CSV table of C-alpha atoms in Angstrom, one decimal:
chain,number,residue,atom,x,y,z
A,1,UNK,CA,-68.3,-26.1,-44.7
A,2,UNK,CA,-67.5,-26.7,-48.4
A,3,UNK,CA,-67.7,-30.6,-48.6
A,4,UNK,CA,-71.5,-30.5,-48.8
A,5,UNK,CA,-71.9,-28.3,-52.0
A,6,UNK,CA,-74.2,-29.3,-54.6
A,7,UNK,CA,-73.7,-27.9,-58.1
A,8,UNK,CA,-76.3,-27.5,-60.7
A,9,UNK,CA,-77.3,-25.9,-63.9
A,10,UNK,CA,-80.9,-24.6,-64.1
A,11,UNK,CA,-82.9,-23.3,-66.8
A,12,UNK,CA,-84.7,-19.7,-65.9
A,13,UNK,CA,-88.2,-21.2,-66.2
A,14,UNK,CA,-87.6,-23.9,-63.7
A,15,UNK,CA,-86.8,-21.6,-60.7
A,16,UNK,CA,-89.4,-21.2,-58.1
A,17,UNK,CA,-90.0,-18.0,-55.9
A,18,UNK,CA,-87.9,-19.5,-53.1
A,19,UNK,CA,-84.9,-20.3,-55.6
A,20,UNK,CA,-85.1,-16.6,-56.6
A,21,UNK,CA,-85.1,-15.5,-53.1
A,22,UNK,CA,-82.1,-17.7,-52.3
A,23,UNK,CA,-80.3,-16.3,-55.3
A,24,UNK,CA,-81.1,-12.7,-54.4
A,25,UNK,CA,-79.8,-13.3,-50.9
A,26,UNK,CA,-76.5,-14.4,-52.1
A,27,UNK,CA,-76.3,-11.6,-54.6
A,28,UNK,CA,-77.1,-9.1,-51.8
A,29,UNK,CA,-74.2,-10.4,-49.5
A,30,UNK,CA,-71.8,-10.4,-52.5
A,31,UNK,CA,-72.4,-7.2,-53.8
A,32,UNK,CA,-73.4,-4.9,-50.6
A,33,UNK,CA,-73.2,-1.7,-52.5
A,34,UNK,CA,-75.9,-2.9,-54.8
A,35,UNK,CA,-77.9,-5.0,-52.3
A,36,UNK,CA,-81.0,-2.8,-52.8
A,37,UNK,CA,-81.4,-4.4,-56.2
A,38,UNK,CA,-81.6,-7.8,-54.8
A,39,UNK,CA,-84.7,-7.9,-52.7
A,40,UNK,CA,-87.4,-10.6,-52.1
A,41,UNK,CA,-87.2,-12.5,-55.4
A,42,UNK,CA,-85.6,-10.2,-57.6
A,43,UNK,CA,-82.4,-12.4,-58.5
A,44,UNK,CA,-81.3,-10.2,-61.6
A,45,UNK,CA,-80.2,-6.7,-62.3
A,46,UNK,CA,-80.8,-6.1,-66.1
A,47,UNK,CA,-81.8,-9.0,-68.3
A,48,UNK,CA,-82.8,-12.2,-66.7
A,49,UNK,CA,-80.2,-15.1,-67.5
A,50,UNK,CA,-81.5,-18.0,-69.6
A,51,UNK,CA,-79.3,-20.5,-67.4
A,52,UNK,CA,-77.9,-20.3,-64.0
A,53,UNK,CA,-75.0,-22.3,-62.4
A,54,UNK,CA,-75.7,-22.5,-58.6
A,55,UNK,CA,-74.0,-24.1,-55.9
A,56,UNK,CA,-75.9,-24.8,-52.8
A,57,UNK,CA,-75.4,-26.1,-49.3
A,58,UNK,CA,-77.3,-29.0,-48.0
A,59,UNK,CA,-79.8,-26.6,-46.5
A,60,UNK,CA,-80.6,-25.1,-49.9
A,61,UNK,CA,-78.6,-21.8,-49.3
A,62,UNK,CA,-77.2,-20.6,-52.7
A,63,UNK,CA,-73.3,-20.2,-52.1
A,64,UNK,CA,-72.4,-19.3,-55.6
A,65,UNK,CA,-73.9,-18.1,-58.9
A,66,UNK,CA,-73.5,-17.3,-62.5
A,67,UNK,CA,-76.2,-16.2,-65.2
A,68,UNK,CA,-75.8,-16.8,-68.7
A,69,UNK,CA,-77.9,-15.8,-71.7
A,70,UNK,CA,-77.5,-15.9,-75.3
A,71,UNK,CA,-77.6,-12.7,-77.2
A,72,UNK,CA,-76.4,-10.9,-80.4
A,73,UNK,CA,-74.2,-7.8,-79.7
A,74,UNK,CA,-72.8,-5.6,-82.5
A,75,UNK,CA,-69.1,-5.3,-82.8
A,76,UNK,CA,-67.6,-3.2,-85.2
A,77,UNK,CA,-70.7,-3.1,-87.2
A,78,UNK,CA,-71.0,-7.1,-87.4
A,79,UNK,CA,-73.4,-9.0,-85.2
A,80,UNK,CA,-71.8,-11.5,-83.0
A,81,UNK,CA,-73.7,-14.3,-80.9
A,82,UNK,CA,-72.3,-14.4,-77.6
A,83,UNK,CA,-73.3,-16.0,-74.2
A,84,UNK,CA,-73.6,-13.0,-72.0
A,85,UNK,CA,-72.2,-14.0,-68.5
A,86,UNK,CA,-72.9,-11.9,-65.4
A,87,UNK,CA,-74.1,-12.0,-62.0
A,88,UNK,CA,-70.9,-13.8,-61.0
A,89,UNK,CA,-71.1,-14.2,-57.0
A,90,UNK,CA,-69.4,-16.4,-54.5
A,91,UNK,CA,-70.5,-16.2,-50.9
A,92,UNK,CA,-68.0,-13.9,-49.0
A,93,UNK,CA,-67.3,-16.8,-46.6
A,94,UNK,CA,-66.1,-18.9,-49.4
A,95,UNK,CA,-64.3,-16.3,-51.4
A,96,UNK,CA,-60.5,-17.4,-51.8
A,97,UNK,CA,-61.2,-21.2,-51.5
A,98,UNK,CA,-61.3,-22.0,-55.3
A,99,UNK,CA,-65.1,-21.9,-55.5
A,100,UNK,CA,-65.0,-19.2,-58.0
A,101,UNK,CA,-62.8,-21.0,-60.3
A,102,UNK,CA,-65.2,-24.3,-60.0
A,103,UNK,CA,-68.2,-21.7,-60.7
A,104,UNK,CA,-66.4,-20.3,-63.8
A,105,UNK,CA,-65.4,-23.7,-65.2
A,106,UNK,CA,-68.9,-24.9,-65.1
A,107,UNK,CA,-70.0,-21.7,-66.8
A,108,UNK,CA,-67.5,-22.7,-69.5
A,109,UNK,CA,-69.3,-26.0,-69.8
A,110,UNK,CA,-72.6,-24.3,-70.0
A,111,UNK,CA,-71.4,-21.8,-72.7
A,112,UNK,CA,-70.0,-24.8,-74.5
A,113,UNK,CA,-73.5,-26.5,-74.4
A,114,UNK,CA,-75.3,-23.6,-75.6
A,115,UNK,CA,-73.2,-23.6,-78.8
A,116,UNK,CA,-72.1,-20.0,-78.6
A,117,UNK,CA,-68.8,-18.7,-80.3
A,118,UNK,CA,-67.9,-16.6,-77.3
A,119,UNK,CA,-68.5,-15.9,-73.7
A,120,UNK,CA,-68.8,-12.0,-73.0
A,121,UNK,CA,-68.7,-10.1,-69.9
A,122,UNK,CA,-68.0,-7.0,-68.2
A,123,UNK,CA,-65.6,-7.1,-65.3
A,124,UNK,CA,-64.4,-4.3,-62.9
A,125,UNK,CA,-60.7,-3.6,-63.1
A,126,UNK,CA,-60.2,-5.3,-59.8
A,127,UNK,CA,-61.7,-8.7,-61.1
A,128,UNK,CA,-59.9,-8.7,-64.7
A,129,UNK,CA,-57.0,-10.8,-63.5
A,130,UNK,CA,-59.4,-13.6,-62.0
A,131,UNK,CA,-61.2,-14.1,-65.3
A,132,UNK,CA,-57.8,-13.5,-67.3
A,133,UNK,CA,-56.4,-16.6,-65.4
A,134,UNK,CA,-59.5,-18.6,-66.5
A,135,UNK,CA,-59.0,-17.8,-70.2
A,136,UNK,CA,-61.0,-14.8,-70.6
A,137,UNK,CA,-59.3,-11.8,-72.6
A,138,UNK,CA,-59.8,-8.2,-71.8
A,139,UNK,CA,-60.1,-5.6,-74.5
A,140,UNK,CA,-58.8,-2.4,-72.7
A,141,UNK,CA,-59.7,-0.2,-75.4
A,142,UNK,CA,-63.2,-1.5,-76.2
A,143,UNK,CA,-65.9,1.0,-75.7
A,144,UNK,CA,-69.4,-0.4,-75.2
A,145,UNK,CA,-72.8,1.1,-75.3
A,146,UNK,CA,-75.6,-0.6,-73.3
A,147,UNK,CA,-78.8,0.1,-71.5
A,148,UNK,CA,-78.4,0.3,-67.5
A,149,UNK,CA,-81.3,-0.3,-65.4
A,150,UNK,CA,-81.9,1.2,-62.1
A,151,UNK,CA,-83.5,-0.7,-59.3
A,152,UNK,CA,-86.6,1.0,-60.1
A,153,UNK,CA,-86.7,-0.2,-63.8
A,154,UNK,CA,-85.8,2.7,-65.7
A,155,UNK,CA,-83.3,2.3,-68.7
A,156,UNK,CA,-80.5,4.7,-68.8
A,157,UNK,CA,-78.1,4.7,-71.9
A,158,UNK,CA,-74.5,4.2,-71.0
A,159,UNK,CA,-71.0,4.0,-72.5
A,160,UNK,CA,-68.1,2.4,-70.7
A,161,UNK,CA,-64.6,1.8,-71.8
A,162,UNK,CA,-62.4,-0.9,-70.5
A,163,UNK,CA,-63.2,-4.3,-68.6
A,164,UNK,CA,-64.9,-5.8,-71.5
A,165,UNK,CA,-63.8,-9.6,-71.7
A,166,UNK,CA,-64.3,-12.4,-74.4
A,167,UNK,CA,-63.9,-16.1,-73.8
A,168,UNK,CA,-63.3,-18.2,-76.9
A,169,UNK,CA,-65.8,-21.0,-76.9
A,170,UNK,CA,-66.4,-22.3,-80.5
A,171,UNK,CA,-64.6,-19.6,-82.3
A,172,UNK,CA,-60.9,-18.3,-82.1
A,173,UNK,CA,-60.2,-15.2,-80.4
A,174,UNK,CA,-58.4,-13.9,-83.5
A,175,UNK,CA,-62.0,-14.0,-85.2
A,176,UNK,CA,-63.3,-11.6,-82.7
A,177,UNK,CA,-64.0,-8.4,-84.7
A,178,UNK,CA,-62.3,-5.0,-83.8
A,179,UNK,CA,-64.4,-2.0,-83.0
A,180,UNK,CA,-66.7,-0.5,-80.7
A,181,UNK,CA,-69.3,-2.9,-79.0
A,182,UNK,CA,-73.1,-2.2,-79.0
A,183,UNK,CA,-74.8,-4.5,-76.6
A,184,UNK,CA,-78.3,-3.4,-78.2
A,185,UNK,CA,-80.0,-3.5,-74.8
A,186,UNK,CA,-79.3,-4.7,-71.3
A,187,UNK,CA,-76.8,-7.1,-69.8
A,188,UNK,CA,-77.2,-10.1,-67.6
């Protein structure tokens, strides 16, 4: 049932261990190939979010989730403040019901509240159309360097091209700098 969904925006420091366990359970269901990351109370893959948008059912089961953290990234040699957005998940049983759109509309409101010029996320090729329909813009030729973490915690330098997306929040897309992207660490 989707009628009893309760949406909330929470700050990371307010989450309890049962909250983290409920989020981790959703992430494990939503990303089965990565479920070994989301065990116990580990509800993040790289950098922990600053804010999270959650949808819960009446029993407290987390049905949808997105994490956001303010950070500076370097684009074409210029530091740019972004709301790094990740860990976007909707329970498999609710996919295709519009809950993903609801989730990302709430994420946009959080980005506005944080006062960031842009939202930023890395999306798999098959997810780009979903985000593009919500106002995110893909930079197919953008190359990004970042630190990827293993489930064991080791940091590995990575370079990826494609799937990097920007959402204009307080600035115009035309003001986004050209050039390679350096994430200066890990992603949400």
